Short mmCIF file of C-alpha atoms and ligand atoms in Angstrom, two decimals:
data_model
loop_
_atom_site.label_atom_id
_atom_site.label_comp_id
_atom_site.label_asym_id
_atom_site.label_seq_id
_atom_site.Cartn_x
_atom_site.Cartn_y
_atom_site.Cartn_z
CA UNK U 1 8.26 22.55 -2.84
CA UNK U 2 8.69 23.55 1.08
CA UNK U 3 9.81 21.24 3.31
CA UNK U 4 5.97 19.94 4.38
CA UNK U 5 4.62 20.08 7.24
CA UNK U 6 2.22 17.59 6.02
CA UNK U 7 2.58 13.82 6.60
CA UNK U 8 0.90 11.37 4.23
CA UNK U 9 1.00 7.37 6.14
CA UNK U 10 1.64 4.99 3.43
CA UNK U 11 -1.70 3.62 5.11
CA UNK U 12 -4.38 4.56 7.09
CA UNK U 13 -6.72 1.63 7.84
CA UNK U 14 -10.11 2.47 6.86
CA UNK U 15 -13.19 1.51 9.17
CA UNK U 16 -16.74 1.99 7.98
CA UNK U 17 -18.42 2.46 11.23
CA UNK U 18 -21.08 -0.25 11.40
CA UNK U 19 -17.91 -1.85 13.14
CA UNK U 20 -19.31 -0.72 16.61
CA UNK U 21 -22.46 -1.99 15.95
CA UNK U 22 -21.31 -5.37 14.86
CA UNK U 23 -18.94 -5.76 17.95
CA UNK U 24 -21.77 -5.15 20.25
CA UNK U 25 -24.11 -7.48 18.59
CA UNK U 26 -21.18 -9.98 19.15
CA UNK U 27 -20.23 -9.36 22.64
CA UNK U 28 -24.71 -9.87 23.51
CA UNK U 29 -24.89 -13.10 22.09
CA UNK U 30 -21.55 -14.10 24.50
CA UNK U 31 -20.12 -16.50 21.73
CA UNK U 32 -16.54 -14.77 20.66
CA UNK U 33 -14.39 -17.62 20.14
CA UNK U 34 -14.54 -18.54 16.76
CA UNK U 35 -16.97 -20.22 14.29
CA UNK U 36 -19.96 -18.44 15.27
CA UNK U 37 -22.93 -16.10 13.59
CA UNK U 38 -20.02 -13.81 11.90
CA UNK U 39 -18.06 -16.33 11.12
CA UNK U 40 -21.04 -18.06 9.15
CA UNK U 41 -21.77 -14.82 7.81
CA UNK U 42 -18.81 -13.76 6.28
CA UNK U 43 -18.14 -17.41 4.84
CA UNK U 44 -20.94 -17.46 2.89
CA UNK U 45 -20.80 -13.93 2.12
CA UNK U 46 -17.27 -15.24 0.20
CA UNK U 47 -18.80 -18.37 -1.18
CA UNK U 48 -21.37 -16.30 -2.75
CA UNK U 49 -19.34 -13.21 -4.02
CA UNK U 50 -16.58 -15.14 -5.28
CA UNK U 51 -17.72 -18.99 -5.78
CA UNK U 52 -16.03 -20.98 -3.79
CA UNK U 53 -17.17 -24.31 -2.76
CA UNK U 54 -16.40 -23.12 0.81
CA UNK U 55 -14.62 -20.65 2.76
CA UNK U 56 -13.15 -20.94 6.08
CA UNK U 57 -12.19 -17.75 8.21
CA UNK U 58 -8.67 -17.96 9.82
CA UNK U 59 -6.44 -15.80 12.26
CA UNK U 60 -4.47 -14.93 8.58
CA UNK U 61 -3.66 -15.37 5.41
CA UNK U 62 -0.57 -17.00 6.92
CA UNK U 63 -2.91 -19.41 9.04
CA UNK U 64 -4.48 -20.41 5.81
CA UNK U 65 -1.70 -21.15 3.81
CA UNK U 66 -0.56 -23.35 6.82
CA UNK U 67 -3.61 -24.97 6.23
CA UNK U 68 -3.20 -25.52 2.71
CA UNK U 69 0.02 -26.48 3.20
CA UNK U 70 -1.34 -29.19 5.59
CA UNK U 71 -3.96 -30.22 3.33
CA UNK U 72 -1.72 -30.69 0.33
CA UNK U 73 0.19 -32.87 2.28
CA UNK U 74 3.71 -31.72 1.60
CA UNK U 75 6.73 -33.68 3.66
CA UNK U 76 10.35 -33.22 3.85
CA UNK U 77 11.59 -33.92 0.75
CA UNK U 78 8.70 -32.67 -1.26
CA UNK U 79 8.67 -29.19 -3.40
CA UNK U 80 7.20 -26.32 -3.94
CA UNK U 81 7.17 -23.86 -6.88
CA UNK U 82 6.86 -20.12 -5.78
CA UNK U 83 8.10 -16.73 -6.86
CA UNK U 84 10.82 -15.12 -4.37
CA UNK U 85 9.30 -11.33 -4.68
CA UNK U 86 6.67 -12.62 -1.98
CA UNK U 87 5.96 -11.88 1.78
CA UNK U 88 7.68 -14.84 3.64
CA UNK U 89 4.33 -16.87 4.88
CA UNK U 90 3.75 -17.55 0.90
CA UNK U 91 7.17 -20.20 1.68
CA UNK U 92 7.21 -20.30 5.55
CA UNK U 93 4.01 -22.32 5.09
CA UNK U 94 5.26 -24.73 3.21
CA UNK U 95 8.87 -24.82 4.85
CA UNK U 96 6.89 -25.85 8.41
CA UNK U 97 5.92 -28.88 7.31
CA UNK U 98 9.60 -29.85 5.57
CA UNK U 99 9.03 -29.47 2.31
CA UNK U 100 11.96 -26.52 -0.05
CA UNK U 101 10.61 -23.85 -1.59
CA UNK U 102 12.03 -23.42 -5.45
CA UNK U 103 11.97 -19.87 -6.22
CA UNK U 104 11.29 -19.15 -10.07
CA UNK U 105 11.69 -15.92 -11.74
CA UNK U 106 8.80 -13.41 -11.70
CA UNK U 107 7.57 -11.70 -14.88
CA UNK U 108 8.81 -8.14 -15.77
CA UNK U 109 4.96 -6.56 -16.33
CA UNK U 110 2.98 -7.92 -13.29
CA UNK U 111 5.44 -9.35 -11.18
CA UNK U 112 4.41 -12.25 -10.65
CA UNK U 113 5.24 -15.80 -11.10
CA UNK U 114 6.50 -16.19 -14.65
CA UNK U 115 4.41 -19.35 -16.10
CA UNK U 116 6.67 -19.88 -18.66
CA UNK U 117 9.42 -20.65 -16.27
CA UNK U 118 7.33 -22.92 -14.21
CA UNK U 119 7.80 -26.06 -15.97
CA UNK U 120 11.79 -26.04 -15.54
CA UNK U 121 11.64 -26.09 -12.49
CA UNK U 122 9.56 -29.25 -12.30
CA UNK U 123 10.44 -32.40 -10.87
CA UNK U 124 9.76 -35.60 -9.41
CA UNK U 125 9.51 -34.19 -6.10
CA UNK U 126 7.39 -31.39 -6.97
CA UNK U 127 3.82 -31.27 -5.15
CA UNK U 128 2.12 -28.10 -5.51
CA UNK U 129 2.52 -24.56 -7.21
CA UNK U 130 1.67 -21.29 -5.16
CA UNK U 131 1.24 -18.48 -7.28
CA UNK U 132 0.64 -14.61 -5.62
CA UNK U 133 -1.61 -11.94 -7.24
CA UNK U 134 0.98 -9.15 -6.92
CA UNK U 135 -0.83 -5.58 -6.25
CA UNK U 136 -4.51 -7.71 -6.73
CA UNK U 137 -3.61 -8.00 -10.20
CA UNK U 138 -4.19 -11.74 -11.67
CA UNK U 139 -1.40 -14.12 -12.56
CA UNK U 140 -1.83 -16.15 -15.74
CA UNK U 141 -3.97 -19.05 -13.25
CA UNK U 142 -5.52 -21.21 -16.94
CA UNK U 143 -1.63 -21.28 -18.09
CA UNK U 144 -0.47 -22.20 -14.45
CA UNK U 145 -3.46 -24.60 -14.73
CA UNK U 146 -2.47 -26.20 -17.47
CA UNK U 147 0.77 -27.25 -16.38
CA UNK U 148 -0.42 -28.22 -12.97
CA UNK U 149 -3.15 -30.69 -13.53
CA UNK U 150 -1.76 -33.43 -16.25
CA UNK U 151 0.85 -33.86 -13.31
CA UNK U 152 -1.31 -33.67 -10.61
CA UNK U 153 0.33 -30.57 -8.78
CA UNK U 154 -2.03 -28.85 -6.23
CA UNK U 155 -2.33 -24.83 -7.25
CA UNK U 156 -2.32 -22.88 -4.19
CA UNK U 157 -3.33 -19.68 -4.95
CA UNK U 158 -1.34 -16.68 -2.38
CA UNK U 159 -4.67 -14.32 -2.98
CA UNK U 160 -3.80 -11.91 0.37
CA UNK U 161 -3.65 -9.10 -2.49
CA UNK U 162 -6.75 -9.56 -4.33
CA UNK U 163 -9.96 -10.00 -2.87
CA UNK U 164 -12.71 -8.46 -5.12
CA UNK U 165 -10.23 -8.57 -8.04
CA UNK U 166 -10.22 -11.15 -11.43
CA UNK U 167 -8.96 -12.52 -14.01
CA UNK U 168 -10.60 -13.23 -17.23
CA UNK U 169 -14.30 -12.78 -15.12
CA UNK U 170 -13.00 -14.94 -12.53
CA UNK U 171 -12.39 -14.14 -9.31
CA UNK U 172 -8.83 -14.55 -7.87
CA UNK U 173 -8.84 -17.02 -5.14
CA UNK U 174 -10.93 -19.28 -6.90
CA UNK U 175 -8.74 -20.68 -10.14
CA UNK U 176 -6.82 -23.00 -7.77
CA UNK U 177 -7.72 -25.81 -5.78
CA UNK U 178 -7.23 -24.05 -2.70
CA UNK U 179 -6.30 -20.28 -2.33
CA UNK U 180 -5.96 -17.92 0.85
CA UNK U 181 -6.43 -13.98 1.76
CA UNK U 182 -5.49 -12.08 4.09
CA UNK U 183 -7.50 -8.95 6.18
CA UNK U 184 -4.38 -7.40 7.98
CA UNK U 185 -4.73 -3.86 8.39
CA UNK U 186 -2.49 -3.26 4.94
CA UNK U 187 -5.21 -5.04 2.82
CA UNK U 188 -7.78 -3.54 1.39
CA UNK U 189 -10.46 -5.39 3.64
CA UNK U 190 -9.51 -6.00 7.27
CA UNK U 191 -10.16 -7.32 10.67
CA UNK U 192 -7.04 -5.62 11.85
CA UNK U 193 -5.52 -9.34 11.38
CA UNK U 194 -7.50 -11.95 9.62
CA UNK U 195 -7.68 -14.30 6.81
CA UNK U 196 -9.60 -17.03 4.76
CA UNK U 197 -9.02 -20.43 3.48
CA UNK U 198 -10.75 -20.93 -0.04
CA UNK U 199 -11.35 -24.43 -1.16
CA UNK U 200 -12.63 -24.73 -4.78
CA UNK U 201 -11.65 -28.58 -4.65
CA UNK U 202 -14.28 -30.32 -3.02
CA UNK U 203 -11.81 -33.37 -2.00
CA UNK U 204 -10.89 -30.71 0.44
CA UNK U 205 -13.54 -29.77 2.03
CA UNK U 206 -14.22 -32.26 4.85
CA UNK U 207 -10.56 -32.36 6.12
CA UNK U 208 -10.28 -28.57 6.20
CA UNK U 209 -13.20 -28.95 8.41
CA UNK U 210 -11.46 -30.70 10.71
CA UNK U 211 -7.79 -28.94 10.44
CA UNK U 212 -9.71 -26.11 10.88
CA UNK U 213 -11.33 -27.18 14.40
CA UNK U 214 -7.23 -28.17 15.62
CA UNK U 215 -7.80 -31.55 13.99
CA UNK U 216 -10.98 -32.66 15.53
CA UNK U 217 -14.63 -33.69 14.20
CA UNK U 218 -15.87 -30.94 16.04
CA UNK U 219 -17.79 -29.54 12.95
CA UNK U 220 -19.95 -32.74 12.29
CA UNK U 221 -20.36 -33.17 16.16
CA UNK U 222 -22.47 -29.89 15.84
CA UNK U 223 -24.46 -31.05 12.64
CA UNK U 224 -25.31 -34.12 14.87
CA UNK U 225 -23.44 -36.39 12.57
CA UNK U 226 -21.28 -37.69 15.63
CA UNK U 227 -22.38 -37.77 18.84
CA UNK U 228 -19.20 -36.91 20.62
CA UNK U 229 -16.22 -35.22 19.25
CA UNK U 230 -12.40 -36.23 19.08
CA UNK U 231 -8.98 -35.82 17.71
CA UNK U 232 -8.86 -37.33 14.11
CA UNK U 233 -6.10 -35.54 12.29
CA UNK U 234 -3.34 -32.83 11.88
CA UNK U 235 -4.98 -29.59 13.26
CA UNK U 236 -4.35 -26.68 14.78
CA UNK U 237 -5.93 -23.55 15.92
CA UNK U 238 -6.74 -21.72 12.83
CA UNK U 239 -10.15 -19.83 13.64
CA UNK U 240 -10.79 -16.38 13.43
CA UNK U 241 -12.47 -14.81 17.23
CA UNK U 242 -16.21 -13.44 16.27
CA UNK U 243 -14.95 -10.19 17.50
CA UNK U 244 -12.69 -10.22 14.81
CA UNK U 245 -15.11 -11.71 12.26
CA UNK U 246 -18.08 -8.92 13.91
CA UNK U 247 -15.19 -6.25 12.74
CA UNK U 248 -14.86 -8.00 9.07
CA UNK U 249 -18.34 -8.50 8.68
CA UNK U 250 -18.93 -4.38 8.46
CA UNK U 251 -16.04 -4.24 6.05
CA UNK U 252 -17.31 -6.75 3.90
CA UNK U 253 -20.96 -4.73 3.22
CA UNK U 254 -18.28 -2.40 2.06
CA UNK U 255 -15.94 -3.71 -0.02
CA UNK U 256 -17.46 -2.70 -3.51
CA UNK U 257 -17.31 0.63 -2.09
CA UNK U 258 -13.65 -0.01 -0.40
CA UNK U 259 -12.56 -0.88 -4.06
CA UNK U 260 -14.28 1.43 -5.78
CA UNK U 261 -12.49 4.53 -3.63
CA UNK U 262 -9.13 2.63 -4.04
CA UNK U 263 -9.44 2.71 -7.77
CA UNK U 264 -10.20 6.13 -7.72
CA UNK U 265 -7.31 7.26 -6.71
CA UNK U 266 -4.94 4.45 -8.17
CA UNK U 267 -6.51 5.62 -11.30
CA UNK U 268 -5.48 9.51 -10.77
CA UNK U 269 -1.83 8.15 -9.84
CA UNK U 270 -1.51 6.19 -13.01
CA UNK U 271 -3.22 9.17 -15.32
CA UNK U 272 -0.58 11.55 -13.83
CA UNK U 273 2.37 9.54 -14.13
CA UNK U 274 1.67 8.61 -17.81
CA UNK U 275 4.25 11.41 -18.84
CA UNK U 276 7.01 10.37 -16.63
CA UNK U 277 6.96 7.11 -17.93
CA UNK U 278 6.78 8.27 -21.62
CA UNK U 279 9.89 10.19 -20.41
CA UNK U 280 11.58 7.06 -19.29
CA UNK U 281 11.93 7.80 -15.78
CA UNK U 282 9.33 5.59 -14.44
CA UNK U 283 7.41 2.30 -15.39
CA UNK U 284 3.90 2.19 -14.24
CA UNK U 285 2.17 -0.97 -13.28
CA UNK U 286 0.89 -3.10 -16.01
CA UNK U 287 -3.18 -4.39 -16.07
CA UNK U 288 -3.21 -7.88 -18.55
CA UNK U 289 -6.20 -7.43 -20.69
CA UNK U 290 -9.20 -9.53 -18.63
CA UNK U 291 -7.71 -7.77 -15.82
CA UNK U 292 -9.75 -6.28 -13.59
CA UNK U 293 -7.74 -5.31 -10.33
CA UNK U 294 -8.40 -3.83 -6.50
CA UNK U 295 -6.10 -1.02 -6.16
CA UNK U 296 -4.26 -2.84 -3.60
CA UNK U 297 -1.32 -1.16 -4.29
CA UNK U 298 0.23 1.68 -6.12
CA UNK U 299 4.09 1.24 -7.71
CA UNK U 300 6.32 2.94 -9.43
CA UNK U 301 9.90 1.03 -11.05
CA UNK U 302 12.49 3.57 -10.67
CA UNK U 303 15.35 3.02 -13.34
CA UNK U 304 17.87 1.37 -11.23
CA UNK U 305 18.51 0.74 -7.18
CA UNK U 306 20.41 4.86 -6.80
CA UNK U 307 17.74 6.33 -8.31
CA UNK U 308 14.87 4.45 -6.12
CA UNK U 309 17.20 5.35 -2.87
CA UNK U 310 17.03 9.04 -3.59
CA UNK U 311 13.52 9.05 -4.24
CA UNK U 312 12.81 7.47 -1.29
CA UNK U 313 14.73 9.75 0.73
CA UNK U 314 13.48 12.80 -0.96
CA UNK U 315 9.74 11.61 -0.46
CA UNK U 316 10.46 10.80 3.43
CA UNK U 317 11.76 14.49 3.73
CA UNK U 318 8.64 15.55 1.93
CA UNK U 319 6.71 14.32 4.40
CA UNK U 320 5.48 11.38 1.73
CA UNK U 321 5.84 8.03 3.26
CA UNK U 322 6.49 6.16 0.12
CA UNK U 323 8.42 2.43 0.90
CA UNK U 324 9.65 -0.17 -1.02
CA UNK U 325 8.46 -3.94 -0.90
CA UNK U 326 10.13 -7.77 -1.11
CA UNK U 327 13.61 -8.40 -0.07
CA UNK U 328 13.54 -11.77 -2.94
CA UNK U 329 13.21 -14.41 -0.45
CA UNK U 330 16.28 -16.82 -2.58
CA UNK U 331 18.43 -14.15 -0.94
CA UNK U 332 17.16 -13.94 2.39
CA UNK U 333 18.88 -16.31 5.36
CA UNK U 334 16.07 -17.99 5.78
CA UNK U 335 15.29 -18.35 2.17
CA UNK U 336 18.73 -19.66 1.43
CA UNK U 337 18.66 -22.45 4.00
CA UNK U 338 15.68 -23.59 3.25
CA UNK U 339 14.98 -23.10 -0.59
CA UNK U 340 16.80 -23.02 -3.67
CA UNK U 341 16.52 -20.69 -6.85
CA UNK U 342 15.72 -22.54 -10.09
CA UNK U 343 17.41 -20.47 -13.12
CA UNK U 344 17.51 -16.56 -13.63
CA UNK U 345 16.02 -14.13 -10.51
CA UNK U 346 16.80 -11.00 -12.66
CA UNK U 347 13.29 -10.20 -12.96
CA UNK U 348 12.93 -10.60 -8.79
CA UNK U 349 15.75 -8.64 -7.89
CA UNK U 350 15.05 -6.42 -10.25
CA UNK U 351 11.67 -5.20 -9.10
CA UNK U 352 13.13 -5.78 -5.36
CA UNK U 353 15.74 -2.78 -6.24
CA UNK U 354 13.84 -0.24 -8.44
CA UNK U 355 10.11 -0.47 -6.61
CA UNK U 356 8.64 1.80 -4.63
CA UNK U 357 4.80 1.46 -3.39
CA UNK U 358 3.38 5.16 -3.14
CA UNK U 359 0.44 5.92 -0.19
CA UNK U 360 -3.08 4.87 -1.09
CA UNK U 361 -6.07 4.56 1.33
CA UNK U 362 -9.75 4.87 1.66
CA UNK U 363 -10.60 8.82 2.57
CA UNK U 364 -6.81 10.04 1.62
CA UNK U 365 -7.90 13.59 0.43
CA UNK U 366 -7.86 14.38 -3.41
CA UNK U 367 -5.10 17.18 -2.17
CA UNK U 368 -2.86 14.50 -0.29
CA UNK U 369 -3.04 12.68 -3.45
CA UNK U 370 -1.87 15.68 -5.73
CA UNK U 371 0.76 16.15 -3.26
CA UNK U 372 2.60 12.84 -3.51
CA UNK U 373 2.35 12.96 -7.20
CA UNK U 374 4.23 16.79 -7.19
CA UNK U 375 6.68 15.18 -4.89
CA UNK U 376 7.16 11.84 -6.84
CA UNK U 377 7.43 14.45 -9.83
CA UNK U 378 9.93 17.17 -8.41
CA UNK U 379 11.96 13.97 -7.02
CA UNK U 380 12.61 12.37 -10.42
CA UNK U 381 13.75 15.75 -11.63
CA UNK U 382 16.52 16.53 -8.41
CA UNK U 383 17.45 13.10 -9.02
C1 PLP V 401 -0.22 -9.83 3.51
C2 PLP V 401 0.31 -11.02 2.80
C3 PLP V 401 0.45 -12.26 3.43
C4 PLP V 401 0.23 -12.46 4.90
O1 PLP V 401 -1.01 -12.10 5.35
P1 PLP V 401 -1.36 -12.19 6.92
O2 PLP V 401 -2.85 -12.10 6.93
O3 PLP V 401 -0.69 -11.02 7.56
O4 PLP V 401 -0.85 -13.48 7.42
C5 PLP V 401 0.85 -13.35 2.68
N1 PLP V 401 1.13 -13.22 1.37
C6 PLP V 401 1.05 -12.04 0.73
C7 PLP V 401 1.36 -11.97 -0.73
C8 PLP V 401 0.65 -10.89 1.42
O5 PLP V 401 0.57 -9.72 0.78
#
């Protein structure tokens, strides 16, 4: 293969177009702060599509898991059970409010939190669970479930990865009490930063309401229920701006389509690397049965950390801009001072070593596509 001239971006954010039109319609009616006609619109456009009892727009899926975090009611002293093969806000939420993160193991096929190592790390102190759909692809939520609720553990469900995507006809986000996604620019829906707060617990609902509105009764002040509004509880500022929500509102009329596209060419990846893991020298991602994912993301487990470097390198040279993922947060500084590891992270590190996450995006050309998979092909052989 010559040395390419071509570039592929591990991501090109996608927009549809009716953006524009959205924005403008937005900036007429002069309401942009949040909690305004998109807002309402692309709530109940997520109530509806994936059945939640209600969803609340945020600045991020970080801002939402602060807000679950604050709803659950974690203090110092207090737990929570999480994988370490995460993005940092999945613990950081937790960790501002004083409670430790205890990292468990995640499974070798998806990646994600091992239920079966769960209930070991259990104990007196533990509040809540906080699962993450790794590459939209469900974790085991009725297992997770099942442990959670004769204990009384609130399941927070990290769904950043998997809007559109389920698990045994359910959609992700909505097996938990509470779950949270995220429309940065890397996900497959986006506001260029954005997120939601789903609450399938209805014991939730009104004091989201208010955490939501920086701990005030603002929300029933408008409904007429109160006829002035003031500071009632924890709170912060959590909304999304309508410009943003204008922007997410085209995206959402798109998102079958958005997944569909994705799946297309996740699909041609995994058909074409079928041989090279028959040959040994990868492992392809791994769809449960009752699985149906979003194409979030394509990886590739390379068969140990030497072999993952030089692949990476050889792809950058290529012009293929193919990176890796987690750094396990029990290893991290942060993660370390704040959180403990409960048994065996071979699994995490693992995955955190061999991984690499190959370029996938809406209107990447079928010839871009071909190209990474030569170059992921020729790579494995120099190697
Ligand atoms: C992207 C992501 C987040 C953070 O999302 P933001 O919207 O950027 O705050 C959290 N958790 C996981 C698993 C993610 O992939």
């Amino acid at each position: 293969m010559s040395v390419g001239r071509r570039s592929i971006p591990f991501n090109r954010p996608y927009v549809t177009g009716r953006e524009y039109d959205y924005l403008r319609e937005a900036v007429a009616t002069s309401h942009l702060a949040g909690n305004g006609r998109f807002t309402a619109r692309c709530q109940a456009w997520l109530e509806e599509r994936l059945g939640c009892r209600r969803a609340l727009l945020t600045h991020s899926c970080t801002g939402a898991l602060e807000m679950a975090a604050i709803l659950t009611g974690v203090q110092a002293g207090d737990e929570v059970i999480l994988p370490s093969f995460t993005f940092v806000s999945t613990a950081n939420a937790f960790v501002l409010r004083g409670a430790t993160p205890v990292f468990v193991d995640i499974r070798p096929d998806t990646l994600n939190l091992d239920e079966r190592l769960v209930e070991a790390a259990i104990t007196a102190r533990t509040r809540a669970i906080v699962p993450v759909h790794y590459a939209g692809i469900g974790c085991d939520s009725v297992a997770l479930g099942a442990i959670a609720a004769p204990r009384q553990l609130v399941v927070i469900e990290d769904a950043a990865q998997g809007i559109l995507a389920t698990r045994n006809g359910r959609p992700l986000g909505t097996a938990g009490q509470l779950a949270a996604l995220s429309f940065h620019e890397t996900k497959n829906v986006m506001a260029g930063e954005g997120g939601a707060l789903l609450i399938n617990d209805p014991a939730f609902v009104d004091r989201a309401e208010t955490v939501w509105e920086k701990g005030t009764d603002r929300s029933r002040f408008f409904r007429g229920h109160v006829d002035k509004y003031t500071w009632q509880d924890l709170g912060s500022s959590f909304q999304l701006s309508e410009i943003a929500a204008a922007f997410l509102w085209a995206q959402l009329g798109e998102a079958d389509a958005i997944t569909a596209a994705r799946l297309a060419i996740w699909n041609t990846y995994h058909d074409a690397f079928a041989p090279l893991e028959q040959r040994g020298f990868v492992r392809r991602p791994v769809v449960p049965a009752g699985c149906e994912h979003n194409a979030h993301l394509y990886y590739l487990l390379l068969p140990d950390p030497s072999c993952r470097c030089a692949v990476l390198k050889r792809l950058n040279e290529e012009g293929v801009n193919a990176i890796f993922h987690y750094v396990p947060l029990h290893t991290s500084p942060a993660g370390r001072r704040f959180g403990r590891a409960v048994g065996s992270m071979t699994e995490t590190l693992a995955a955190s070593e061999r991984l690499i996450r190959l370029p996938l995006w809406v209107g990447m050309p079928a010839e871009d596509v071909h190209y990474v998979i030569d170059a992921v092909a020729t790579a494995l052989e120099h190697v």
